[in-house]
Structure formats: structure tokens, C-alpha cells
Short mmCIF file of C-alpha atoms in Angstrom, two decimals:
data_model
loop_
_atom_site.label_atom_id
_atom_site.label_comp_id
_atom_site.label_asym_id
_atom_site.label_seq_id
_atom_site.Cartn_x
_atom_site.Cartn_y
_atom_site.Cartn_z
CA MET A 1 -0.69 -24.31 22.92
CA TRP A 2 -2.96 -21.65 23.86
CA GLY A 3 -0.13 -19.05 24.16
CA PHE A 4 1.07 -20.01 20.87
CA LEU A 5 -2.58 -19.43 19.08
CA ASP A 6 -2.56 -16.18 21.31
CA ILE A 7 0.77 -14.92 20.00
CA ASN A 8 -0.96 -15.76 16.45
CA VAL A 9 -4.05 -13.83 17.00
CA ALA A 10 -2.49 -10.83 18.21
CA GLN A 11 0.10 -10.67 15.37
CA ILE A 12 -2.71 -11.19 12.62
CA PHE A 13 -4.72 -8.11 14.49
CA ILE A 14 -1.63 -5.89 14.87
CA ALA A 15 -1.02 -6.69 11.01
CA PHE A 16 -4.41 -5.90 9.85
CA ILE A 17 -4.64 -2.55 11.88
CA VAL A 18 -1.69 -1.57 10.21
CA LEU A 19 -2.62 -2.85 6.72
CA LEU A 20 -6.28 -0.82 6.95
CA PHE A 21 -4.40 2.25 8.42
CA SER A 22 -2.10 2.24 5.48
CA LEU A 23 -4.55 1.62 2.71
CA THR A 24 -6.35 4.40 4.39
CA VAL A 25 -3.60 6.76 4.01
CA HIS A 26 -2.39 5.58 0.56
CA GLU A 27 -6.07 6.34 -0.89
CA SER A 28 -6.63 9.61 0.92
CA ALA A 29 -2.89 10.80 -0.42
CA HIS A 30 -4.41 10.09 -3.75
CA ALA A 31 -7.37 12.22 -3.47
CA TRP A 32 -5.65 15.01 -1.42
CA THR A 33 -3.10 15.36 -4.22
CA ALA A 34 -5.80 15.33 -7.10
CA ASN A 35 -7.74 17.83 -5.14
CA ARG A 36 -4.57 19.98 -4.79
CA LEU A 37 -3.78 19.73 -8.39
CA GLY A 38 -7.27 20.85 -9.41
CA ASP A 39 -9.73 17.90 -9.46
CA PRO A 40 -12.04 17.78 -6.54
CA THR A 41 -14.19 14.67 -7.42
CA ALA A 42 -12.52 12.44 -4.53
CA ARG A 43 -12.97 15.33 -2.09
CA GLU A 44 -16.41 15.97 -3.15
CA LEU A 45 -17.25 12.27 -2.38
CA GLY A 46 -15.37 12.40 1.14
CA ARG A 47 -12.39 10.48 0.29
CA ILE A 48 -9.62 12.79 1.56
CA SER A 49 -10.47 11.24 5.15
CA LEU A 50 -8.64 8.89 7.36
CA ASN A 51 -11.80 7.03 8.15
CA PRO A 52 -11.03 3.67 6.73
CA ILE A 53 -14.92 3.21 6.26
CA VAL A 54 -14.81 5.38 3.28
CA HIS A 55 -11.98 3.64 1.36
CA ALA A 56 -12.32 0.11 2.49
CA ASP A 57 -13.58 -2.45 0.11
CA LEU A 58 -14.90 -5.62 1.66
CA ILE A 59 -12.98 -8.18 -0.28
CA GLY A 60 -10.05 -6.47 -0.67
CA THR A 61 -9.52 -4.95 2.38
CA VAL A 62 -10.93 -7.19 5.03
CA VAL A 63 -11.51 -10.82 3.34
CA PHE A 64 -8.46 -11.21 1.30
CA PRO A 65 -6.01 -9.84 3.72
CA LEU A 66 -7.36 -11.63 6.60
CA LEU A 67 -7.41 -15.01 5.02
CA ALA A 68 -3.93 -14.05 3.68
CA LEU A 69 -2.72 -13.57 7.08
CA ILE A 70 -4.63 -16.55 8.78
CA GLY A 71 -2.99 -18.63 5.83
CA GLY A 72 0.58 -17.36 6.06
CA VAL A 73 0.49 -16.60 2.64
CA PRO A 74 1.48 -13.57 1.07
CA LEU A 75 -0.33 -10.63 1.80
CA ILE A 76 -3.30 -9.00 -0.69
CA GLY A 77 -5.25 -6.07 -0.19
CA TRP A 78 -6.60 -3.08 -1.68
CA ALA A 79 -9.11 -0.49 -0.99
CA LYS A 80 -11.74 1.14 -3.43
CA PRO A 81 -9.72 3.23 -6.11
CA VAL A 82 -9.96 6.99 -6.07
CA PRO A 83 -12.15 8.66 -9.04
CA VAL A 84 -9.89 10.89 -10.81
CA ASN A 85 -11.16 13.16 -13.71
CA VAL A 86 -7.99 13.93 -15.56
CA ARG A 87 -9.94 16.57 -17.70
CA ARG A 88 -10.21 19.00 -14.32
CA LEU A 89 -6.48 18.40 -13.63
CA GLY A 90 -4.15 21.50 -14.51
CA HIS A 91 -1.80 19.40 -16.35
CA PRO A 92 -3.29 16.20 -16.98
CA ARG A 93 -0.59 13.89 -17.74
CA ARG A 94 1.81 15.21 -15.49
CA ASP A 95 -0.52 15.56 -12.73
CA TYR A 96 -2.07 12.28 -12.89
CA MET A 97 1.54 10.98 -12.53
CA LEU A 98 1.92 13.01 -9.42
CA VAL A 99 -1.58 11.60 -8.13
CA ALA A 100 -0.66 7.87 -8.64
CA ALA A 101 2.81 8.42 -7.06
CA ALA A 102 1.32 10.19 -3.94
CA GLY A 103 0.08 6.62 -2.76
CA PRO A 104 3.16 4.82 -2.69
CA ALA A 105 4.70 7.96 -1.17
CA SER A 106 2.45 8.08 1.73
CA ASN A 107 3.30 4.60 2.59
CA LEU A 108 7.23 5.21 2.35
CA LEU A 109 6.80 8.18 4.80
CA LEU A 110 4.56 6.05 7.01
CA ALA A 111 7.70 3.31 6.97
CA PHE A 112 10.26 5.95 7.59
CA GLY A 113 8.11 7.64 10.44
CA ALA A 114 7.60 4.29 12.09
CA ALA A 115 11.45 3.53 11.71
CA LEU A 116 11.89 6.87 13.28
CA ALA A 117 9.57 6.08 16.42
CA ILE A 118 10.66 2.65 16.67
CA ARG A 119 14.41 4.17 17.37
CA LEU A 120 12.73 6.52 20.11
CA VAL A 121 10.51 3.78 21.89
CA PRO A 122 12.78 1.95 24.40
CA VAL A 123 12.05 -1.58 24.43
CA SER A 124 12.08 -3.66 27.71
CA PRO A 125 12.49 -7.45 27.84
CA VAL A 126 9.39 -9.21 28.68
CA THR A 127 8.86 -10.95 31.96
CA LEU A 128 6.39 -13.48 32.56
CA GLY A 129 3.59 -11.88 35.05
CA GLU A 130 4.52 -8.38 34.50
CA PRO A 131 3.04 -5.96 31.99
CA ASN A 132 4.89 -4.55 29.06
CA VAL A 133 3.57 -2.08 26.54
CA SER A 134 6.68 -1.44 24.74
CA ALA A 135 6.76 -4.48 23.29
CA PRO A 136 3.48 -4.57 21.50
CA ILE A 137 4.30 -1.23 20.42
CA ALA A 138 7.71 -2.18 18.84
CA SER A 139 5.53 -5.15 17.26
CA LEU A 140 3.18 -2.51 15.86
CA LEU A 141 5.99 -0.32 14.58
CA THR A 142 7.77 -3.02 13.06
CA GLN A 143 4.86 -4.35 11.18
CA ALA A 144 4.31 -0.74 9.70
CA ILE A 145 7.53 -0.65 8.55
CA ARG A 146 7.51 -3.81 6.43
CA LEU A 147 3.90 -3.54 5.46
CA ASN A 148 4.23 -0.07 4.30
CA VAL A 149 7.38 -0.96 2.51
CA LEU A 150 5.40 -3.94 0.58
CA LEU A 151 2.95 -1.85 -0.06
CA ALA A 152 4.44 1.22 -1.85
CA VAL A 153 7.09 -1.53 -3.65
CA PHE A 154 4.27 -3.43 -4.85
CA ASN A 155 2.15 -0.30 -6.01
CA MET A 156 5.17 0.84 -7.99
CA ILE A 157 5.68 -1.99 -10.01
CA PRO A 158 4.93 -0.50 -13.94
CA ILE A 159 1.98 -2.30 -15.01
CA PRO A 160 -1.12 -0.36 -15.01
CA PRO A 161 -3.29 -0.30 -13.10
CA LEU A 162 -0.88 0.20 -10.80
CA ASP A 163 0.22 3.18 -9.43
CA GLY A 164 3.44 2.42 -11.28
CA GLY A 165 2.21 1.90 -14.62
CA ASN A 166 0.33 5.44 -14.24
CA VAL A 167 3.48 7.06 -13.08
CA LEU A 168 5.60 5.23 -16.14
CA GLY A 169 2.78 6.16 -18.46
CA GLY A 170 3.56 9.62 -17.83
CA LEU A 171 7.30 9.59 -17.89
CA LEU A 172 7.15 7.79 -21.41
CA PRO A 173 7.44 9.47 -24.84
CA ARG A 174 4.11 10.03 -26.24
CA ARG A 175 5.08 8.03 -29.19
CA LEU A 176 5.10 5.06 -27.09
CA LEU A 177 1.67 5.91 -25.18
CA GLY A 178 -0.65 4.12 -27.53
CA SER A 179 1.17 0.86 -27.32
CA PHE A 180 1.66 1.04 -23.54
CA ASN A 181 -2.26 1.72 -23.08
CA ALA A 182 -3.23 -1.09 -25.15
CA LEU A 183 -1.91 -2.92 -22.44
CA ARG A 184 -4.00 -1.49 -19.85
CA PRO A 185 -6.90 -3.95 -20.38
CA TYR A 186 -4.58 -6.90 -19.69
CA GLY A 187 -2.51 -5.31 -16.46
CA ILE A 188 -4.57 -7.45 -14.13
CA LEU A 189 -4.17 -10.82 -15.93
CA ILE A 190 -0.25 -9.99 -16.45
CA LEU A 191 -0.19 -9.52 -12.31
CA TYR A 192 -1.93 -12.40 -11.66
CA ALA A 193 0.02 -14.63 -14.13
CA LEU A 194 3.14 -13.31 -12.40
CA MET A 195 1.93 -14.11 -8.85
CA PHE A 196 0.69 -17.72 -9.96
CA THR A 197 4.15 -18.56 -11.55
CA GLY A 198 6.06 -17.00 -8.63
CA ARG A 199 8.00 -14.20 -10.39
CA LEU A 200 5.98 -11.44 -8.76
CA GLN A 201 8.37 -11.97 -5.58
CA TYR A 202 11.18 -11.47 -7.45
CA LEU A 203 9.85 -7.73 -8.02
CA ILE A 204 8.87 -7.49 -4.56
CA VAL A 205 10.94 -9.07 -2.31
CA PRO A 206 14.30 -8.05 -3.01
CA PRO A 207 13.99 -3.99 -3.45
CA SER A 208 11.16 -4.68 -0.09
CA ARG A 209 14.11 -6.04 1.85
CA LEU A 210 16.77 -3.39 0.74
CA LEU A 211 14.36 -0.83 1.86
CA VAL A 212 13.82 -2.19 5.16
CA SER A 213 17.16 -2.93 5.93
CA TRP A 214 17.94 0.71 5.24
CA LEU A 215 15.25 1.84 7.74
CA GLN A 216 15.69 -0.67 10.22
#
């Protein structure tokens, strides 16, 4: 029984560390892209950083993910949003779309990197009483693939204020922007409705499984 609990604690710890790093890279990618496109707001606030402390939100980055991991429910997590001053961007509409896309793109790059690394790491079988470094590394890389794909797919759902909603806003014809932006105040309510009715999994699980199968 104690061995089972130890394995669960180890898996929770690995998943949490992977999620923390993935959220940090995600937000840093937003900040870096905004700075490159002319808006230094996030850079001036120190958000182009791989230090998780500058991006972490106590509830979204620590409490909710740990409760979700311990309870075995679908993972919920977020970090502090990166501030973007659209008026300082060179081409506001296009550039804001690129800033939004940078976060999910960084998660897909992390997933691809983890998939490449796991092919290069020889995993030896676990033998009782003998140290095994490759198994924990393989577990960490597997979690990195799965969690980063989930983060990318979830954030690209085309509902504001998710990144996918901001990308869609940059792609829509101008005549439709007014109607689309009118939905922004209700985006969180729409997401919660999808979550509590179980519809959200149909938007996330199939594409995530497909991407993970390609990567693995």
C-alpha cells in the first residue's frame, strides 16, 4: 500500500513540475513575442523570464492543479496573463494575433522536444533494489508531451479570452469583429458551461490524442 502511495506522490510531483515549467514557457513566449513586435510592456515588468515565480498565480498555478492532480480530475491550470498594449504594436491586429498564438506554439515545441528526447533516452527495465534513472526521465518526458499538447489544444479553443479566441479575432473579417467582441465578456461563462456539461472534453480530447499519437 505504501508503495502505491509513493508512486502516486511521485507522479503528482512530476506532473506538477512539468505543468509549472510549461505554463512559464507559455507566458514567457507571449511576452517575448510582444516585445519583438514593438510592445515592451511585459519585458519592462520582467515577464520575459523562465522564473516561474514571475508568472505564477497562487490559485491557478498551484492550488487548482494540485487539487486536480490529487483528485484525478481533468487538469486545470493557468498563470498570470501577460499584459499587452495593442497600441504599441507595429500592426495591432495582426501582431496581437501572433502574440496570442505564441503561447500554444511554445507548448507544441516543448511537446515535440520531449518526444524527440524520449526517443534518444534508452529506458532500462526496473529491477527491485537497483537504481534506475531512465524510468523517471521517461515518465517526465511522457508527462511533458501529454500536458503540453493539452495546454496547446485547450488554449487554441476559439473562445475569448483564450489564445484561440484572440487568434480567431485577428482572422475574422472586420464586419464580424463587433459581434465577436460582444461575446468576450461571456467567454469564461461559455467555458464553464462547456466544462460542467462535459462538452469541453469533445473539443480537447480527440485532437490531443491525435497529436500525442503522432508525437509518440
